[in-house]
Short mmCIF file of C-alpha atoms and ligand atoms in Angstrom, two decimals:
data_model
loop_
_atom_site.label_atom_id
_atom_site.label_comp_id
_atom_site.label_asym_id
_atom_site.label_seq_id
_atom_site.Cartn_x
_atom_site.Cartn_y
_atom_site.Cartn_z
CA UNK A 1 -38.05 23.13 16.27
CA UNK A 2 -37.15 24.12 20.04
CA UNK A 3 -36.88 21.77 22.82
CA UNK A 4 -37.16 22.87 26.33
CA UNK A 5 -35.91 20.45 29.14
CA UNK A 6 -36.97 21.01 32.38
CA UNK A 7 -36.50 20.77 36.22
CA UNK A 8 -33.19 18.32 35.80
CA UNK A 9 -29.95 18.60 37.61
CA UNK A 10 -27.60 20.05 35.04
CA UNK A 11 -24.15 18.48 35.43
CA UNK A 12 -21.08 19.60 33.59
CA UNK A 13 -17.49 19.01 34.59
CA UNK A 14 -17.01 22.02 37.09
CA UNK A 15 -21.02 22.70 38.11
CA UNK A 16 -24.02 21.16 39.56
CA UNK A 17 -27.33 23.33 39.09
CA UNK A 18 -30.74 22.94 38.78
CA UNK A 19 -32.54 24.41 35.52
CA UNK A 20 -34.29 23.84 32.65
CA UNK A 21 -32.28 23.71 29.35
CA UNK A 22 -33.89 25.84 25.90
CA UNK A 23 -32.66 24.87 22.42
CA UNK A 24 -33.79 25.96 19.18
CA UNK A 25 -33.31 24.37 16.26
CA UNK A 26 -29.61 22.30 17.27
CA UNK A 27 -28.21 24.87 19.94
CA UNK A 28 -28.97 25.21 23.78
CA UNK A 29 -30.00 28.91 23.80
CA UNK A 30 -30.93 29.80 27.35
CA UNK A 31 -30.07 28.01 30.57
CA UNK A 32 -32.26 29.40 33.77
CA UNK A 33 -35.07 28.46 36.07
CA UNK A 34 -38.60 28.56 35.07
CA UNK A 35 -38.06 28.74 31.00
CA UNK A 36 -41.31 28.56 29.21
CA UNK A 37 -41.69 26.74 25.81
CA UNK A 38 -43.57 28.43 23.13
CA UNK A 39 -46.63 26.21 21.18
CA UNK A 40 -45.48 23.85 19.22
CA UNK A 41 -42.06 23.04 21.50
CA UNK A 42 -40.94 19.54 22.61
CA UNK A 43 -40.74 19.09 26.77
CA UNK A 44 -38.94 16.35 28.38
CA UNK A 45 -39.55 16.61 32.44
CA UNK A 46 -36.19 16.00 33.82
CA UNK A 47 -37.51 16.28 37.36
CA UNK A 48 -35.51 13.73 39.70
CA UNK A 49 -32.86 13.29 36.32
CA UNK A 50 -29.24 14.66 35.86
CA UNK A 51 -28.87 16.14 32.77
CA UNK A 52 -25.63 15.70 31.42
CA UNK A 53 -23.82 17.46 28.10
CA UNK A 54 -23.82 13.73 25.55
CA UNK A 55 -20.73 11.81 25.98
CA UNK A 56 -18.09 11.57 23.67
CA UNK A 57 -16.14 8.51 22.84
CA UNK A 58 -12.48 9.37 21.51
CA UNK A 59 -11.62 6.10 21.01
CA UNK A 60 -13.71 3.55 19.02
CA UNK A 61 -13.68 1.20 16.10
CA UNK A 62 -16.66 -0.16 13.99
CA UNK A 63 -14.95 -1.36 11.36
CA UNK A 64 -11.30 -2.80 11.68
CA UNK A 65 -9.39 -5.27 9.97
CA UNK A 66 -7.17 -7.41 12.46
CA UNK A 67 -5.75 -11.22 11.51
CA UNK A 68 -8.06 -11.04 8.43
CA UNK A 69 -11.31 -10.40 10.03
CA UNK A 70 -13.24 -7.12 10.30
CA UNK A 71 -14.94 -5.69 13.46
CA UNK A 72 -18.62 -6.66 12.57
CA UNK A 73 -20.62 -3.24 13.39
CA UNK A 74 -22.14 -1.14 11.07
CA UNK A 75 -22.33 3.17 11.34
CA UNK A 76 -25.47 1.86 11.08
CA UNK A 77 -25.75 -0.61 14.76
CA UNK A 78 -22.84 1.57 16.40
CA UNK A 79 -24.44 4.60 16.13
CA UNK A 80 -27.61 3.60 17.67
CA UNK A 81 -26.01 1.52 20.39
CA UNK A 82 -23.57 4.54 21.42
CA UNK A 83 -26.69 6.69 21.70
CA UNK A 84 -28.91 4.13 23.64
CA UNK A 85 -25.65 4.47 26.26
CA UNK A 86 -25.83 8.23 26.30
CA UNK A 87 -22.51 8.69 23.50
CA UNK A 88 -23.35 11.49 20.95
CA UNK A 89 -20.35 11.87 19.15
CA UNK A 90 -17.69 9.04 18.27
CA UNK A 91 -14.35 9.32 17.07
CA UNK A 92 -13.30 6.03 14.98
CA UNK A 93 -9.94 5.61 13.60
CA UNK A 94 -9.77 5.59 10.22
CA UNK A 95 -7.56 2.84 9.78
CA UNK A 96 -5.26 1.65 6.33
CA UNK A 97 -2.73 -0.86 6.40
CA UNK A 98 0.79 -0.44 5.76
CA UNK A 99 0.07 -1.08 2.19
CA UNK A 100 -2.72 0.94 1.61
CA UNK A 101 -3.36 4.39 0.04
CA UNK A 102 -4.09 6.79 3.07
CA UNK A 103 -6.31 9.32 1.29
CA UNK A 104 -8.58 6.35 -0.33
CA UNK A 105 -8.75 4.73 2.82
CA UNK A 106 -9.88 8.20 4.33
CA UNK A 107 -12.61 8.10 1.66
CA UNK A 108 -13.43 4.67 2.23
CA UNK A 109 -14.08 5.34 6.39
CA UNK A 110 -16.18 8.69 5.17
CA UNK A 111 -18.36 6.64 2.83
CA UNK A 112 -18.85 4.15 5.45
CA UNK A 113 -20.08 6.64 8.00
CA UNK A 114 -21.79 9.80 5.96
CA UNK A 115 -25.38 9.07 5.77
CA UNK A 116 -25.67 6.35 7.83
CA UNK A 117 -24.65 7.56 11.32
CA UNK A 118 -27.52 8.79 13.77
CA UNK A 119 -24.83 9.96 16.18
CA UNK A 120 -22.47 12.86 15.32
CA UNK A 121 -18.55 11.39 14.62
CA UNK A 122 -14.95 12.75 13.37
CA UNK A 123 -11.99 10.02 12.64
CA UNK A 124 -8.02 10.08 13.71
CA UNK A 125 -6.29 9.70 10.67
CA UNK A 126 -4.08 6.91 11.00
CA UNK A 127 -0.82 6.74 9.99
CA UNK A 128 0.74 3.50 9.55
CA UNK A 129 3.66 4.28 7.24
CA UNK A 130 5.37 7.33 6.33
CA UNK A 131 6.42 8.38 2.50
CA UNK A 132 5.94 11.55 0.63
CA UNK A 133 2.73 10.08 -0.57
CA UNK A 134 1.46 9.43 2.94
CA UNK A 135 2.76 13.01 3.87
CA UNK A 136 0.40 14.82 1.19
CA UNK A 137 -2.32 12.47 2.24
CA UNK A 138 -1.92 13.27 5.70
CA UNK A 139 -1.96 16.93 5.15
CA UNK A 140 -4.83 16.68 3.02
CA UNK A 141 -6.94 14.88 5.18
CA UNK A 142 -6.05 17.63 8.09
CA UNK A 143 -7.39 20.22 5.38
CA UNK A 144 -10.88 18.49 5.23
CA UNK A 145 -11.14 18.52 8.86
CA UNK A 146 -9.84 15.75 10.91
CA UNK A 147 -6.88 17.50 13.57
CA UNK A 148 -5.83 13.85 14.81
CA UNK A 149 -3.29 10.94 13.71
CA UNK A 150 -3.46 7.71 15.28
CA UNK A 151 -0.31 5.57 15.18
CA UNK A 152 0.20 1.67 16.67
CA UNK A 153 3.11 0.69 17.92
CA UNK A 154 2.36 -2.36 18.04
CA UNK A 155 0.57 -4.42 15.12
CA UNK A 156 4.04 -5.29 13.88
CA UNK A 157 3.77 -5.79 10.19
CA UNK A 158 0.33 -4.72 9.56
CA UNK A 159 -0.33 -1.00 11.22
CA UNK A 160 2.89 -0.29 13.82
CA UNK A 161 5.36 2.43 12.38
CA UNK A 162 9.12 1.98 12.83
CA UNK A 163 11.13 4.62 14.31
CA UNK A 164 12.05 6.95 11.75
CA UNK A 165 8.78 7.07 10.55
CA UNK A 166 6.99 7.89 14.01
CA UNK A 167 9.92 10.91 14.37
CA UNK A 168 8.86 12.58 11.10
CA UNK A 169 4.82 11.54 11.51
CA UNK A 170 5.27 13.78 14.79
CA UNK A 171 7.45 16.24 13.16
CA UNK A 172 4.35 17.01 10.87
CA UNK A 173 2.06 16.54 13.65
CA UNK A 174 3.99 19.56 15.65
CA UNK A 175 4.13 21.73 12.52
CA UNK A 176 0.60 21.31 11.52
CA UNK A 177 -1.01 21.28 15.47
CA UNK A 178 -2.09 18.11 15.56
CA UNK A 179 -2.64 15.94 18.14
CA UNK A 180 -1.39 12.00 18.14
CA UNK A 181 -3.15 9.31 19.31
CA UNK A 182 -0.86 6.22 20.16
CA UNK A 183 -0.91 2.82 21.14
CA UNK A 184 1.74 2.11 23.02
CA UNK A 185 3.22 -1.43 23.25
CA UNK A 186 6.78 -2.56 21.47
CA UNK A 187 6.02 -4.79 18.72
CA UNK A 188 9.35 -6.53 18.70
CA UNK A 189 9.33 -7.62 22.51
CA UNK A 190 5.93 -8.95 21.76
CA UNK A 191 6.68 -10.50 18.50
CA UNK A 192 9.26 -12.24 19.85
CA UNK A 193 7.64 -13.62 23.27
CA UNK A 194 4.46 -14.80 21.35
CA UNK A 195 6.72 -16.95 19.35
CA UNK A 196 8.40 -17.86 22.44
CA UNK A 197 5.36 -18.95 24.19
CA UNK A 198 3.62 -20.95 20.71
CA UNK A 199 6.61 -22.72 20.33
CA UNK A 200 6.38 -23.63 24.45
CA UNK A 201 2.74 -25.17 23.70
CA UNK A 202 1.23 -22.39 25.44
CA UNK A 203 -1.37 -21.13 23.06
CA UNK A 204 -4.80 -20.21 25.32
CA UNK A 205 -6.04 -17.19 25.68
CA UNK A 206 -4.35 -16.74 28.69
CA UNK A 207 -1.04 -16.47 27.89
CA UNK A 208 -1.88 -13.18 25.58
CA UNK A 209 -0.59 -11.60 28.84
CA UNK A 210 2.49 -12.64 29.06
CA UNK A 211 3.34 -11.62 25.20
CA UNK A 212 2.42 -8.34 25.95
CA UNK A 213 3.23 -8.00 29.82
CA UNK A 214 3.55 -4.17 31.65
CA UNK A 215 7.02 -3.61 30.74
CA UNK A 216 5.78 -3.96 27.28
CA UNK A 217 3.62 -1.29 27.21
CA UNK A 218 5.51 0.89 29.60
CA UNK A 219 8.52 0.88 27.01
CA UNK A 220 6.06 1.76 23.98
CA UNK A 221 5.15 4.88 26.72
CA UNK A 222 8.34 5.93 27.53
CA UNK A 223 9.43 5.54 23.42
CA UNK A 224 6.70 7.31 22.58
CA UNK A 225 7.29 10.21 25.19
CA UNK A 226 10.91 10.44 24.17
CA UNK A 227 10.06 11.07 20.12
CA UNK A 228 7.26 13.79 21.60
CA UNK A 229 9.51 15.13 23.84
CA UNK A 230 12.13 15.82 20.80
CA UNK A 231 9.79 16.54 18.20
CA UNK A 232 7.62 18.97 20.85
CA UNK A 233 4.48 17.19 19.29
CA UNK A 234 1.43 16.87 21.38
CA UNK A 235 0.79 13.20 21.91
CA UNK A 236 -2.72 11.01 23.59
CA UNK A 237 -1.71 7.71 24.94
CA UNK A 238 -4.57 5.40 24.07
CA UNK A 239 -5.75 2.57 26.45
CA UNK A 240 -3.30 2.95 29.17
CA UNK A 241 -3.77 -0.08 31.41
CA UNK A 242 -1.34 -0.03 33.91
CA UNK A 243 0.42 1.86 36.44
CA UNK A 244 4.23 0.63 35.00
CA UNK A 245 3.16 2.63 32.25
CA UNK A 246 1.47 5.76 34.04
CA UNK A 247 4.50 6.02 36.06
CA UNK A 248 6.29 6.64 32.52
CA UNK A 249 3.72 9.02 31.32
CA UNK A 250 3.85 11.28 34.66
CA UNK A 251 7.41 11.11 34.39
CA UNK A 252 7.72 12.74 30.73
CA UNK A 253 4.71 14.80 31.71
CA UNK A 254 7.39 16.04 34.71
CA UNK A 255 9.69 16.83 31.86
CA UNK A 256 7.61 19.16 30.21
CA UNK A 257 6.36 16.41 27.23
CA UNK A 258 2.78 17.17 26.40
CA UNK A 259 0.99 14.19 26.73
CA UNK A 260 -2.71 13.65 27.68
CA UNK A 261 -3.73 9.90 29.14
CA UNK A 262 -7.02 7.83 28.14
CA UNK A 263 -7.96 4.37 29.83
CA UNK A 264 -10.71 2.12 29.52
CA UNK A 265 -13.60 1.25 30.78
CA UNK A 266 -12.86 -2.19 30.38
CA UNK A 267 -9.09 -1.73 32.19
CA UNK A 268 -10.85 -0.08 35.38
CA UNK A 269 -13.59 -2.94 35.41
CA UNK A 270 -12.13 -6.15 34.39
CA UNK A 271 -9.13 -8.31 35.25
CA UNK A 272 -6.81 -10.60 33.50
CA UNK A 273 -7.96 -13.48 34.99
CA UNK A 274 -11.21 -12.84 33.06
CA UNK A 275 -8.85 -13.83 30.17
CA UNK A 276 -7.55 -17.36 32.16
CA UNK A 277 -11.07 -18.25 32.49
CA UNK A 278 -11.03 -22.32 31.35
CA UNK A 279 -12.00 -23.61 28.06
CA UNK A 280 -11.72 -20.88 25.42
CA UNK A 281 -13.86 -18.66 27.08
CA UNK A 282 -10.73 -16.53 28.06
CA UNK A 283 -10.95 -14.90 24.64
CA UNK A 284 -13.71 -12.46 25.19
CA UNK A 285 -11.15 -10.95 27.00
CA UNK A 286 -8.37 -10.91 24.85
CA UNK A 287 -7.42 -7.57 23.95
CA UNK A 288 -3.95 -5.25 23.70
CA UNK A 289 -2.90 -3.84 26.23
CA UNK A 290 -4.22 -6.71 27.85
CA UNK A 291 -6.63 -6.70 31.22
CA UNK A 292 -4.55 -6.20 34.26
CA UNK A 293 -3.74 -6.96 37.15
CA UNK A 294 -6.61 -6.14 39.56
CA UNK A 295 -4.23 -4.14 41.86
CA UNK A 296 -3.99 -2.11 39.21
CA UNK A 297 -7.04 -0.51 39.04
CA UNK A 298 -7.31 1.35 41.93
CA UNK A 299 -4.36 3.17 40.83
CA UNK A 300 -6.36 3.91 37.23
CA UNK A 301 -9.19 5.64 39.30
CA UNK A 302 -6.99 7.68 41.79
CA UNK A 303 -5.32 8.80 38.59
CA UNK A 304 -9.07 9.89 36.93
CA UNK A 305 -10.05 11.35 40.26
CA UNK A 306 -7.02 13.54 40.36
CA UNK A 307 -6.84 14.31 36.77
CA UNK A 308 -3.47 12.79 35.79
CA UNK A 309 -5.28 10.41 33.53
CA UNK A 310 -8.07 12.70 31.64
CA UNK A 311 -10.52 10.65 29.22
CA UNK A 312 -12.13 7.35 29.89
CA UNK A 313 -13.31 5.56 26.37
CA UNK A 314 -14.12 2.44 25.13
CA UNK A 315 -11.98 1.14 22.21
CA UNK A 316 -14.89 -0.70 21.00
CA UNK A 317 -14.06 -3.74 18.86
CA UNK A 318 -16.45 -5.91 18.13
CA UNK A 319 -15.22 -8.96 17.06
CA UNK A 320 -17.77 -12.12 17.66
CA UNK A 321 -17.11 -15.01 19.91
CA UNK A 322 -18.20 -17.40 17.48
CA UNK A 323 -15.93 -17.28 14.13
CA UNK A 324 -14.02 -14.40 15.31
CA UNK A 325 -12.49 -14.94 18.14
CA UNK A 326 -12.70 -18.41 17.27
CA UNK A 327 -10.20 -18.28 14.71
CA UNK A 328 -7.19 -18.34 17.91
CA UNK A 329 -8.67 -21.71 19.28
CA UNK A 330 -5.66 -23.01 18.98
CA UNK A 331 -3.21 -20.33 19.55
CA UNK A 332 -4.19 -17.07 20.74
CA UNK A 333 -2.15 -14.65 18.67
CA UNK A 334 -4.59 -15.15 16.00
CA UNK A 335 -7.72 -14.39 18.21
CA UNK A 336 -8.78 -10.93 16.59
CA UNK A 337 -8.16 -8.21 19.88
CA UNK A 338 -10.94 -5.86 21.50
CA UNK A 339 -13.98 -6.11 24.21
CA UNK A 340 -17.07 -4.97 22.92
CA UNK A 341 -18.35 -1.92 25.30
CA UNK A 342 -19.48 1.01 23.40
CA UNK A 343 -22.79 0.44 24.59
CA UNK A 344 -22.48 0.06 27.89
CA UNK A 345 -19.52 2.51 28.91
CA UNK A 346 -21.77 5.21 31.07
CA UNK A 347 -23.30 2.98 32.49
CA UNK A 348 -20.99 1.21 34.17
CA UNK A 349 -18.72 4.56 35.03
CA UNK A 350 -21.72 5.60 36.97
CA UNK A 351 -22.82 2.06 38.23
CA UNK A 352 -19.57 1.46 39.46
CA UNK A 353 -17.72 4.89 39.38
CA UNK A 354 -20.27 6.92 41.25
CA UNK A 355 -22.07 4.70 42.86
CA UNK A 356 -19.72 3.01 44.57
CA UNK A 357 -17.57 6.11 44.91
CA UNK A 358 -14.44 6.00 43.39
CA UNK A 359 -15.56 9.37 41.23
CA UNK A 360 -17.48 12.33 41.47
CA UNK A 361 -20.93 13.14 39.41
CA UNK A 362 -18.23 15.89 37.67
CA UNK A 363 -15.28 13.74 37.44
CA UNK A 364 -17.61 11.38 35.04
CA UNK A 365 -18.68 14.31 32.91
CA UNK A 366 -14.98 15.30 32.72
CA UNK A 367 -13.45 12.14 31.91
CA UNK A 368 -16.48 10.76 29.44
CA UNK A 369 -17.02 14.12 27.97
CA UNK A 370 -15.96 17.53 28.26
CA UNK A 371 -11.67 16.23 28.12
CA UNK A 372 -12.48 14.21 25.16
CA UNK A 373 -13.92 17.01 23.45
CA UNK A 374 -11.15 19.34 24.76
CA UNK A 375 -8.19 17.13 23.34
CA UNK A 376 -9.91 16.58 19.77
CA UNK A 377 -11.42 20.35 19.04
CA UNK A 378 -14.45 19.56 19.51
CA UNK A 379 -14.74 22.02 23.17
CA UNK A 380 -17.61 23.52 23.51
CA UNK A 381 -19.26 22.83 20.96
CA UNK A 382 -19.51 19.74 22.21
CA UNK A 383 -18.30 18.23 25.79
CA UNK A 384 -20.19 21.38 27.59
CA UNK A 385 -23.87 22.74 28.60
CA UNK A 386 -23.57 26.12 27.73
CA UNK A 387 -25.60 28.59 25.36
CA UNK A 388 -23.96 28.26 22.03
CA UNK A 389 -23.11 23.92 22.64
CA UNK A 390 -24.92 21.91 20.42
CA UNK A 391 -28.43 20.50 22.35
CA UNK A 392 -26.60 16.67 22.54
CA UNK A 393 -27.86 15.99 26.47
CA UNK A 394 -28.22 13.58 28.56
CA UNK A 395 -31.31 12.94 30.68
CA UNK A 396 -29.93 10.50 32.83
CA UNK A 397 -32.15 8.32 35.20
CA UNK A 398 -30.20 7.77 38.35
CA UNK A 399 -32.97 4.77 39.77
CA UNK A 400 -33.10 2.43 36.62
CA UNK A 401 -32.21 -1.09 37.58
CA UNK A 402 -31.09 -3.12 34.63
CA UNK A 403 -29.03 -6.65 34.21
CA UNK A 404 -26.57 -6.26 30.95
CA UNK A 405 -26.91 -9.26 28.28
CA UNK A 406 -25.63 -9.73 24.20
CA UNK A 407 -29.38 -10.55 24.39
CA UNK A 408 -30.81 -6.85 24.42
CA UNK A 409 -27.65 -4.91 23.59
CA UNK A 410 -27.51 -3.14 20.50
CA UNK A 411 -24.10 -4.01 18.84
CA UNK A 412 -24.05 -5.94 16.64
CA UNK A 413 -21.73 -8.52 18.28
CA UNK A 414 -22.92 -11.89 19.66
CA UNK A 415 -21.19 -11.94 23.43
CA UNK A 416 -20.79 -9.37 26.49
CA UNK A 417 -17.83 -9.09 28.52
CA UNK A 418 -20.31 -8.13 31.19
CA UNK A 419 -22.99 -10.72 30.79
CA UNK A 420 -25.55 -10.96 33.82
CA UNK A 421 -23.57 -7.57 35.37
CA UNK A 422 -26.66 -5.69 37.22
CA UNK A 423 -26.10 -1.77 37.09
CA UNK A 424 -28.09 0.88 38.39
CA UNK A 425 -28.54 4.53 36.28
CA UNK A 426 -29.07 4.93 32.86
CA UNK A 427 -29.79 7.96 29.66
CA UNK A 428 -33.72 7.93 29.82
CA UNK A 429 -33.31 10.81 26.87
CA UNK A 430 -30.62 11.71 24.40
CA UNK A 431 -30.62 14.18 22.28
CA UNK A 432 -28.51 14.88 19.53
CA UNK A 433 -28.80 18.30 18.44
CA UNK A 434 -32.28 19.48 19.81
CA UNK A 435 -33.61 16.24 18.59
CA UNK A 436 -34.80 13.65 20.69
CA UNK A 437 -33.26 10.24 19.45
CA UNK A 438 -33.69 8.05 22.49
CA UNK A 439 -36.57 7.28 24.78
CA UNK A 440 -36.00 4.74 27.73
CA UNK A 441 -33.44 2.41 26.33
CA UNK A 442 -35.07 2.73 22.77
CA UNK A 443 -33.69 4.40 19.69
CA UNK A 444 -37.01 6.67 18.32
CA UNK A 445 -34.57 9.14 16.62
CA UNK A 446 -33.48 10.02 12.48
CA UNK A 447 -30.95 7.30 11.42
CA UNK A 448 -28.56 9.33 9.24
CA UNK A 449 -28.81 12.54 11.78
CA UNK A 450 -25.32 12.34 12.29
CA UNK A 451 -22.56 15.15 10.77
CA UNK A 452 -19.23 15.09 10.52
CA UNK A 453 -17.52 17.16 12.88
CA UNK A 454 -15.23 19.55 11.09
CA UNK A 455 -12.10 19.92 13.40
CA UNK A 456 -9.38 22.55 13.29
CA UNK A 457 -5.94 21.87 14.53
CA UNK A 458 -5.13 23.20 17.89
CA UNK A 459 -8.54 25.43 18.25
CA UNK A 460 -9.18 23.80 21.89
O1 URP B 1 -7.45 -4.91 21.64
C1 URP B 1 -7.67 -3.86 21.09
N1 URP B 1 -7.29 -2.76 21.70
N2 URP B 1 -8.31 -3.84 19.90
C2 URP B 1 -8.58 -2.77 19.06
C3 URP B 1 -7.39 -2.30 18.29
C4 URP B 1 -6.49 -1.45 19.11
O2 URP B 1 -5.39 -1.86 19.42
O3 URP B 1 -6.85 -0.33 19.47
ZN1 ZN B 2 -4.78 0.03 20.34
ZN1 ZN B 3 -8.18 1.05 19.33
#
């Protein structure tokens, strides 16, 4: 089946040119002006569209246990939703407790996904303790494809790692090329300042900040940074929210420490007084690190602009507002963490990114695509526009006015962090892999389409 699309803008993360785009079968073929399509061929007129390579999302969950509730999507509702927003491939953690067996866990986050995705996806392999058992498992895992870990630490308890066991997880992570993924807060500090502020009667949502304040998460940087910097392990700070920590990545990265940055869409949009809102309402907005700071984000997007901070992703987590979130009513270390946003993440980067000029057209390919796919193997097969890429594309329409709501989004969560938000530009066509899956805001495409992505260590 070929697919030809024509007369768009193509936009990739160091080019802006105007040609149509010819795929056969799941690979662009031939990039040029004036391509015909042979009888028989699908033609999408891009004319007046960018057409951008599909995002990637490095950092998501669908399911996730947290304070004994799971995130409520589905490969099923994620996969759809992420490809109504223009995402084409995810990257979920795969995600066992301390407790659990790493390898069945692996298996269980494959059988949740193969077969039921319409989007492609890959997992980091978490780690959350570290044994000879976990070891083999670990290895294993790398040998059928994933060239990730993911390691908390925070989660004290439950996922975060202590210190002799993030040394050696990074010691096998340098000797097998893999890259680790980190979350970056220290779990004793905010342990011990929860329980501070509970036992003070402060127990609303909007004290989750001050458990888990900047100097929190800029000591889980700089401890991270030091271990990488030792071990010579390439590390991925997840979620970085703040420029107390940034300052600690640049520094290590001024050291020599190899160490590529993420943020979120959700810590260059929102604040933390979305999270002091009255009532209980605050709790849509509870998440770890928490929401800023305003006078923070600036900072975020002059570090995106000028490349010290390279992916933008989601961290989707979609816990509902009603028996969820609920369940930290009345103290808010039990309110499960994460804002919703899979959906809605390119969106908003061009809404609010491009639009209102704090990035370039390239800067959002680079940061929502083509880095992703660069730190995680995935470059260029995916992340690019180039003969040889898979056909995952983007025809994005740059005039489409649209009001976000948790009535017409497609995850299956009941609230929005960005309820009644009006944004301007969205995907008109996706593609995943020459074949069309989304027309105008509406899913038309195959419901188990989705592969997982093989990855070798270090290929990128
Ligand atoms: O609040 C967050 N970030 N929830 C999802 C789990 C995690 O820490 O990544
Ligand atoms: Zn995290
Ligand atoms: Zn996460």
């Amino acid at each position: 089946m070929a697919l030809l699309i024509r007369n768009g803008e193509i936009i990739t993360a160091d080019s802006r040119t105007k040609a149509d785009i010819y795929c056969e079968d799941e690979t662009i073929t031939r990039i040029g002006p004036g391509l015909e399509a042979p009888p028989g061929a699908e033609v999408v007129d891009a004319a007046g569209r960018y057409v951008f390579p599909g995002f990637v999302d490095p950092h998501v969950h669908i399911t996730l246990p947290l304070v004994g509730v799971s995130a409520k999507d589905t490969y099923e509702t994620a996969s759809r939703a992420a490809l109504i927003g223009g995402t084409t491939t995810l990257i979920e953690m795969c995600c066992p407790h301390r407790g659990e067996d790493a390898l069945a866990a692996f298996e269980h986050w494959m059988a949740q996904a193969a077969g039921r995705s319409a989007c492609d996806f890959t997992f980091h392999m978490g780690a959350s303790r570290f044994d000879g058992k976990t070891e083999a498992a670990l290895r294993e895992v790398v040998r059928r494809g994933v060239s990730s870990f993911k390691i908390f630490l925070a989660y004290k308890g439950t996922y975060g790692i202590d210190d002799l066991e993030l040394y050696r997880t990074l010691q096998l992570a340098r000797e097998l090329g893999v890259v680790v993924a980190a979350h970056c807060e220290n779990e004793t500090l905010i342990a011990e300042r929860q329980r501070e502020l509970v036992a003070a009667g402060r127990t609303g949502p909007g004290y989750h900040h001050d458990s888990r304040p900047p100097a929190v998460e800029a000591e889980g940087v700089h401890h991270l940074l030091s271990f990488a910097e030792l071990t010579g392990a390439h590390a991925y700070i997840v979620h970085l929210s703040c420029k107390l920590a940034l300052d600690e990545a640049i520094a290590a990265r001024r050291r020599g420490v190899r160490v590529t940055i993420e943020t979120l869409i959700q810590h260059l949009l929102l604040d933390k007084g979305l999270a002091e809102r009255g009532g209980f309402e605050g709790a849509k907005y509870v998440m770890s690190p928490p929401l800023r700071d305003a006078a923070n984000q600036p900072v975020l997007w002059d570090a995106l602009r000028d490349g010290t901070i390279q992916t933008v992703a989601t961290d989707h987590a979609p816990f509902d507002f009603s028996g969820q979130k609920s369940l930290g009513l009345n103290d808010f270390t039990k309110i499960p963490n994460g804002i919703p946003s899979l959906e809605e993440r390119i969106k908003l980067l061009y809404s609010r990114g491009v639009r209102e000029g704090r990035i370039d057209l390239r800067t959002m390919v680079d940061v929502a695509s083509t880095q992703a796919a660069k730190a995680f193997d995935l470059f260029p097969r995916k992340g690019s526009v180039q003969p040889g890429a898979d056909a995952d594309l983007v025809v994005f329409d740059p005039d489409f006015r649209g009001v976000i709501s948790a009535r017409t989004h497609h995850m299956n969560v009941d609230y929005s962090a960005y309820e009644g938000w009006a944004f301007q530009g969205r995907p008109s066509v996706v593609t995943v892999r020459g074949r069309v899956a989304v027309r105008d805001g509406v899913f038309t495409g195959d419901p188990a389409r989705g592969r997982f992505l093989r990855r070798t260590p270090g290929r990128a």
